[in-house]
mmCIF file of C-alpha atoms in Angstrom:
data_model
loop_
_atom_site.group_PDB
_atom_site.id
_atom_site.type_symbol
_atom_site.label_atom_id
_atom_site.label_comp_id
_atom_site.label_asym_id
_atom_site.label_seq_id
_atom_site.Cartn_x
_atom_site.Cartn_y
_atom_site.Cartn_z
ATOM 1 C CA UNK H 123 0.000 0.000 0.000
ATOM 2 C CA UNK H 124 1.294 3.332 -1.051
ATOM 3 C CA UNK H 125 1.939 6.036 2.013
ATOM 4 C CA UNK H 126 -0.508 8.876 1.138
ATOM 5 C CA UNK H 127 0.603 12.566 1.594
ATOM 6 C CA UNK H 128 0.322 14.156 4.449
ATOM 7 C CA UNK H 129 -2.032 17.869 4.406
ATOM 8 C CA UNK H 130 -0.528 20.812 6.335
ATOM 9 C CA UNK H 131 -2.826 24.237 6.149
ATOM 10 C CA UNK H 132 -1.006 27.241 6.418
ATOM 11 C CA UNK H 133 -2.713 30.724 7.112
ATOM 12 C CA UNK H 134 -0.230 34.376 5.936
ATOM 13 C CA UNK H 135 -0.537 37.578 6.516
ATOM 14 C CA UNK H 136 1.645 39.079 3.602
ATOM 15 C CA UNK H 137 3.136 42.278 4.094
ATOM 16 C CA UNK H 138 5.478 42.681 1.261
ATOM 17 C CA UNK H 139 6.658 45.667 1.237
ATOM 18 C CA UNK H 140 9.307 45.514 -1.660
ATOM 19 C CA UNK H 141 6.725 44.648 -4.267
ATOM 20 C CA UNK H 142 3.614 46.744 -2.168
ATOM 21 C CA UNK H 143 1.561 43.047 -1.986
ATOM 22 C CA UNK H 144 -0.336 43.041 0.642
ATOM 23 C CA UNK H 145 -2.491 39.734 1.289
ATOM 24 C CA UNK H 146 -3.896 37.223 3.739
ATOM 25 C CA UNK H 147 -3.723 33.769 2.717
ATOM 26 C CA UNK H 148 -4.591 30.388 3.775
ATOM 27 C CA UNK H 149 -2.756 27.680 2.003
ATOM 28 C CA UNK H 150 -3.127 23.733 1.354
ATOM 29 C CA UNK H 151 0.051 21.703 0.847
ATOM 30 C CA UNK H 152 0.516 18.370 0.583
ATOM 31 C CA UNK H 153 3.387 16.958 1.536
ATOM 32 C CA UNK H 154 4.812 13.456 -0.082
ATOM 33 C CA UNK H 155 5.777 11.028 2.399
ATOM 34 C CA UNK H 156 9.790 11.338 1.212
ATOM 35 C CA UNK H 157 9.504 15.473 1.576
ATOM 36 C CA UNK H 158 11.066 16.912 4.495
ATOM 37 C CA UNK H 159 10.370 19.694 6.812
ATOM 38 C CA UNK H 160 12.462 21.555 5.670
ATOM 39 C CA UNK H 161 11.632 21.529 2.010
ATOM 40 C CA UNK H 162 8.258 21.963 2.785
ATOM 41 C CA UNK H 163 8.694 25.303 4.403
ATOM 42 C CA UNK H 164 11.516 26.179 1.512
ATOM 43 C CA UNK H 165 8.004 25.827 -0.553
ATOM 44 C CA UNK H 166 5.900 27.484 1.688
ATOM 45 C CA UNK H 167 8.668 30.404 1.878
ATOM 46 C CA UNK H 168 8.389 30.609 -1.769
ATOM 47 C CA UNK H 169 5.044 31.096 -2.330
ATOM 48 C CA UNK H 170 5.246 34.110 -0.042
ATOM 49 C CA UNK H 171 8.091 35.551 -1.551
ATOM 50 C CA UNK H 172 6.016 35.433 -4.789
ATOM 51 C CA UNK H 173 2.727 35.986 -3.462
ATOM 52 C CA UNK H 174 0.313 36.165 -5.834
ATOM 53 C CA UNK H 175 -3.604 35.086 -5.630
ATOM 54 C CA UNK H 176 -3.013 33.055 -8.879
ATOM 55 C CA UNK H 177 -0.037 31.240 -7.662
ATOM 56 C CA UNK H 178 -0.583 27.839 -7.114
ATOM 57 C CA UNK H 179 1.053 25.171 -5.886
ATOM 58 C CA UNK H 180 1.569 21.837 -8.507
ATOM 59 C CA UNK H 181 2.249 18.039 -8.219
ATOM 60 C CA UNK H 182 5.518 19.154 -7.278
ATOM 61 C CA UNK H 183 7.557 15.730 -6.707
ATOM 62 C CA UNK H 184 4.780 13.701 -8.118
ATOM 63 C CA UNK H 185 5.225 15.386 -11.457
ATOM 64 C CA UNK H 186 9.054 15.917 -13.734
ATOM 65 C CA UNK H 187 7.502 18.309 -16.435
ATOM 66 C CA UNK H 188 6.245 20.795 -12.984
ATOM 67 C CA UNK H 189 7.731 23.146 -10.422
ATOM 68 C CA UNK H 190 6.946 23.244 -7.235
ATOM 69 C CA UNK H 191 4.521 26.382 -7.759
ATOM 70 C CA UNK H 192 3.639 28.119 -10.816
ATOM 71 C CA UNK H 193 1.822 31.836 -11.960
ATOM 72 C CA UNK H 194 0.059 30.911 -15.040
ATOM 73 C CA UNK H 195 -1.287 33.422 -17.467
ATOM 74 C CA UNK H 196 -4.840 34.003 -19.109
ATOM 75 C CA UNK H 197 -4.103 32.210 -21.795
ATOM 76 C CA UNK H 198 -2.622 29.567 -20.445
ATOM 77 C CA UNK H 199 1.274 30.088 -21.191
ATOM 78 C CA UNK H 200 3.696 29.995 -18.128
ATOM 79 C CA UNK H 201 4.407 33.511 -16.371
ATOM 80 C CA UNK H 202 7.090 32.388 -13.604
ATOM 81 C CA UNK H 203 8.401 29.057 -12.991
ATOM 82 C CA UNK H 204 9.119 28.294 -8.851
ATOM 83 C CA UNK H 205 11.497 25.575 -7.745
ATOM 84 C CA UNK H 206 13.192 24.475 -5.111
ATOM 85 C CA UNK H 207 16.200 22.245 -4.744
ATOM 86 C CA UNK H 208 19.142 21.423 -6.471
ATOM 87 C CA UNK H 209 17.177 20.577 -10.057
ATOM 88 C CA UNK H 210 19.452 19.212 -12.907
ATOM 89 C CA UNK H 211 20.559 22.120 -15.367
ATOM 90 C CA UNK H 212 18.739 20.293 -18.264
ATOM 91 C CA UNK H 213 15.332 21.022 -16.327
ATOM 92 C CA UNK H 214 15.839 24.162 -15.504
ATOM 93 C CA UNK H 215 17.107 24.987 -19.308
ATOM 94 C CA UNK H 216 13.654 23.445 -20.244
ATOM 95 C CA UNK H 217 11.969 25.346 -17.591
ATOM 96 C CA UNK H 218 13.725 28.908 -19.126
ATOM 97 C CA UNK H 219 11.818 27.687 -22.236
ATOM 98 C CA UNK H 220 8.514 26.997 -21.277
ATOM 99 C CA UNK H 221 8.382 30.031 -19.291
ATOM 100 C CA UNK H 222 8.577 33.750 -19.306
ATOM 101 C CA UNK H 223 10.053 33.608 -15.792
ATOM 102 C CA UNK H 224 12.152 30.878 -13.868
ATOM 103 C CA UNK H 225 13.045 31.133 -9.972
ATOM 104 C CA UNK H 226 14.911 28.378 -8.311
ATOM 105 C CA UNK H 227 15.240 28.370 -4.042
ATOM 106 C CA UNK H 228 18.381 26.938 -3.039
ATOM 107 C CA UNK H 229 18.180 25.641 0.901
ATOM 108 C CA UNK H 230 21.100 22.771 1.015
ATOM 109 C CA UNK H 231 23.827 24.801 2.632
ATOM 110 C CA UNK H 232 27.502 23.740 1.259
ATOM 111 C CA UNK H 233 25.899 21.090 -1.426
ATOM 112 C CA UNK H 234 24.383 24.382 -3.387
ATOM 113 C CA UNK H 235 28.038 25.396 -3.575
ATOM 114 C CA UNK H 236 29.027 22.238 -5.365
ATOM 115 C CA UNK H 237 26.037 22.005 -7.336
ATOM 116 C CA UNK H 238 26.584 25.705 -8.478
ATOM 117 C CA UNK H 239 30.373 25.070 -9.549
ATOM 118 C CA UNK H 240 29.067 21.790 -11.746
ATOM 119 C CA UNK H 241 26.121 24.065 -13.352
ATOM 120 C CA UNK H 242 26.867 27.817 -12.591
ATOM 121 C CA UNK H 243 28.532 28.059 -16.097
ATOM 122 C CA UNK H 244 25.848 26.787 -18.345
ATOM 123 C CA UNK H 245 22.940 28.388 -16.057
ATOM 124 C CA UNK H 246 24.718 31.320 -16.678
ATOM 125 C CA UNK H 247 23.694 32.111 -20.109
ATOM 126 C CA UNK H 248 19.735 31.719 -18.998
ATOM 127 C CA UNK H 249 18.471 35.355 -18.587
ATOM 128 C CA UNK H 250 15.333 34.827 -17.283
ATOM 129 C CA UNK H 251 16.550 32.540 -14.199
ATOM 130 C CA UNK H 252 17.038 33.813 -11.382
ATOM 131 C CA UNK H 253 18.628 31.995 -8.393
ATOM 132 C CA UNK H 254 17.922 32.551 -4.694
ATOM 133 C CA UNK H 255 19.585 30.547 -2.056
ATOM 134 C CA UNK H 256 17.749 29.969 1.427
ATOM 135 C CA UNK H 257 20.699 30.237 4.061
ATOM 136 C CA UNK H 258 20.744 26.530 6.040
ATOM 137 C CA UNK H 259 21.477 28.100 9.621
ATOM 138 C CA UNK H 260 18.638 30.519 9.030
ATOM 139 C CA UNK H 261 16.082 27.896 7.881
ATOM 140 C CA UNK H 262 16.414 25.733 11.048
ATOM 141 C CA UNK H 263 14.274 27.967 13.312
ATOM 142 C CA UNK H 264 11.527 27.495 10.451
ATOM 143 C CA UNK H 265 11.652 23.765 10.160
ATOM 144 C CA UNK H 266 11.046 23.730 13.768
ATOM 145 C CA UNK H 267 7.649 25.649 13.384
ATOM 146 C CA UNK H 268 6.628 23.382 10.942
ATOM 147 C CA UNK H 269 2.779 21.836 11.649
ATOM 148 C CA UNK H 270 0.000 20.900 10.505
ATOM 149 C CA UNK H 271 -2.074 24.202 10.955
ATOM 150 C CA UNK H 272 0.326 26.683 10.355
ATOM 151 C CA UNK H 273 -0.494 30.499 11.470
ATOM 152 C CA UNK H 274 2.314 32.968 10.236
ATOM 153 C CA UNK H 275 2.578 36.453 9.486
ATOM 154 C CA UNK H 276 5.328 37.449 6.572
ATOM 155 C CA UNK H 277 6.616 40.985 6.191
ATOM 156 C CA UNK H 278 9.180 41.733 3.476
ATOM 157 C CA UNK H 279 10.932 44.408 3.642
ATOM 158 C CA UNK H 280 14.810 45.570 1.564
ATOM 159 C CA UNK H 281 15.301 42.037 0.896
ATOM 160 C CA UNK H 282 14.618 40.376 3.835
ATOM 161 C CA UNK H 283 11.930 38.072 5.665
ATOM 162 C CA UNK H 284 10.456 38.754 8.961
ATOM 163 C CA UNK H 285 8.018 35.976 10.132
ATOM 164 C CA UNK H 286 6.017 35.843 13.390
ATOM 165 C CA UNK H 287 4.394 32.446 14.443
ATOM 166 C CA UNK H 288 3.152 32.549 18.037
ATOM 167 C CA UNK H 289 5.820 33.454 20.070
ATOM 168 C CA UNK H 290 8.838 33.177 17.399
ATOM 169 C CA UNK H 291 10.110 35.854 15.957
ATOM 170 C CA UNK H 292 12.486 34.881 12.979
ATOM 171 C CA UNK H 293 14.341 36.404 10.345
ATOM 172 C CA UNK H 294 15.644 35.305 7.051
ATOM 173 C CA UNK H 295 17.789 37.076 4.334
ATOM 174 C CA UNK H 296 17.772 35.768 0.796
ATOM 175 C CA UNK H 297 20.605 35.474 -0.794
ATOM 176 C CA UNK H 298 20.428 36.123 -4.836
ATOM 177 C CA UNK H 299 22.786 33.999 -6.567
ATOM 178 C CA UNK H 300 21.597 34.794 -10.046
ATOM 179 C CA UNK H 301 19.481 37.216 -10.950
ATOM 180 C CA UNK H 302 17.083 37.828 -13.998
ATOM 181 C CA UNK H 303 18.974 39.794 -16.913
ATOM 182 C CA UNK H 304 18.305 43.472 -16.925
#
């Protein structure tokens, strides 16, 4: 018998104030019964990074030809392109080409490093990818607020994330590895 997913609801209050999106939110993610914590909160960290009331969450692990989240456009064609991990460069090559934009999140401390040396040169040449890497020390207070009913308020502000659960108070600060061509 199969292990099904497991459902975690997450409610945000979106304050971005870099972009001026300003939202509440209340989420449904699945997560697949080889996901981590961790990567579940690098996904949930994404979508409010991006937030958008037509972003949605895909198949994600369940599916190779979808990210983890997409932004879709009225007729159909693929706006921005969300993943996270440590993708092969052939998928995120294919990803630059189905989409107008392509975002990767980067959360695996040192092993981004090596995966950047064996695929920074080719990625390189993609001008509408953009990289962001999710500082591992700075992720660990997240992963430990991880649950099933998740009640979080996200404020964005020169860069950086703010988020208040309860009685945490936690910061996080992007760091842009590659950036979209001007």
């Amino acid at each position: 018998m199969a292990l099904k997913a497991t459902i975690f609801k997450a409610t945000l209050n979106i304050a971005d104030i870099d972009r001026g999106v300003y939202l509440d939110t209340t989420l449904t993610l699945a997560r697949h019964p080889s996901e981590t914590d961790q990567r579940l909160i690098v996904r949930l960290l994404a979508w409010a990074l991006n937030a958008d009331e037509a972003l949605v969450f895909t198949k994600g692990l369940c599916a190779d030809d979808e990210p983890e989240l997409w932004l879709k456009s009225l007729h159909g064609g693929i706006d921005h392109w969300i993943d996270v991990g440590l993708p092969d460069e052939r998928r995120l090559k294919k990803a630059c080409n189905r989409s107008e934009q392509v975002t990767l999140y980067t959360y695996a401390g040192r092993s981004v490093d090596l995966w950047w040396q064996q695929n920074g040169a080719l990625l390189s040449k993609q001008d509408n990818l953009r990289i962001i890497d999710l500082p591992e020390e700075e992720l660990a207070p997240l992963v430990a607020l991880a649950e099933r009913n998740m009640q979080w308020q996200v404020t964005i502000s020169e860069g950086q994330l703010f988020i208040s659960a309860g009685d945490a108070n936690i910061g996080l600060t992007p760091v842009t590895r590659k950036d979209w061509a001007q």
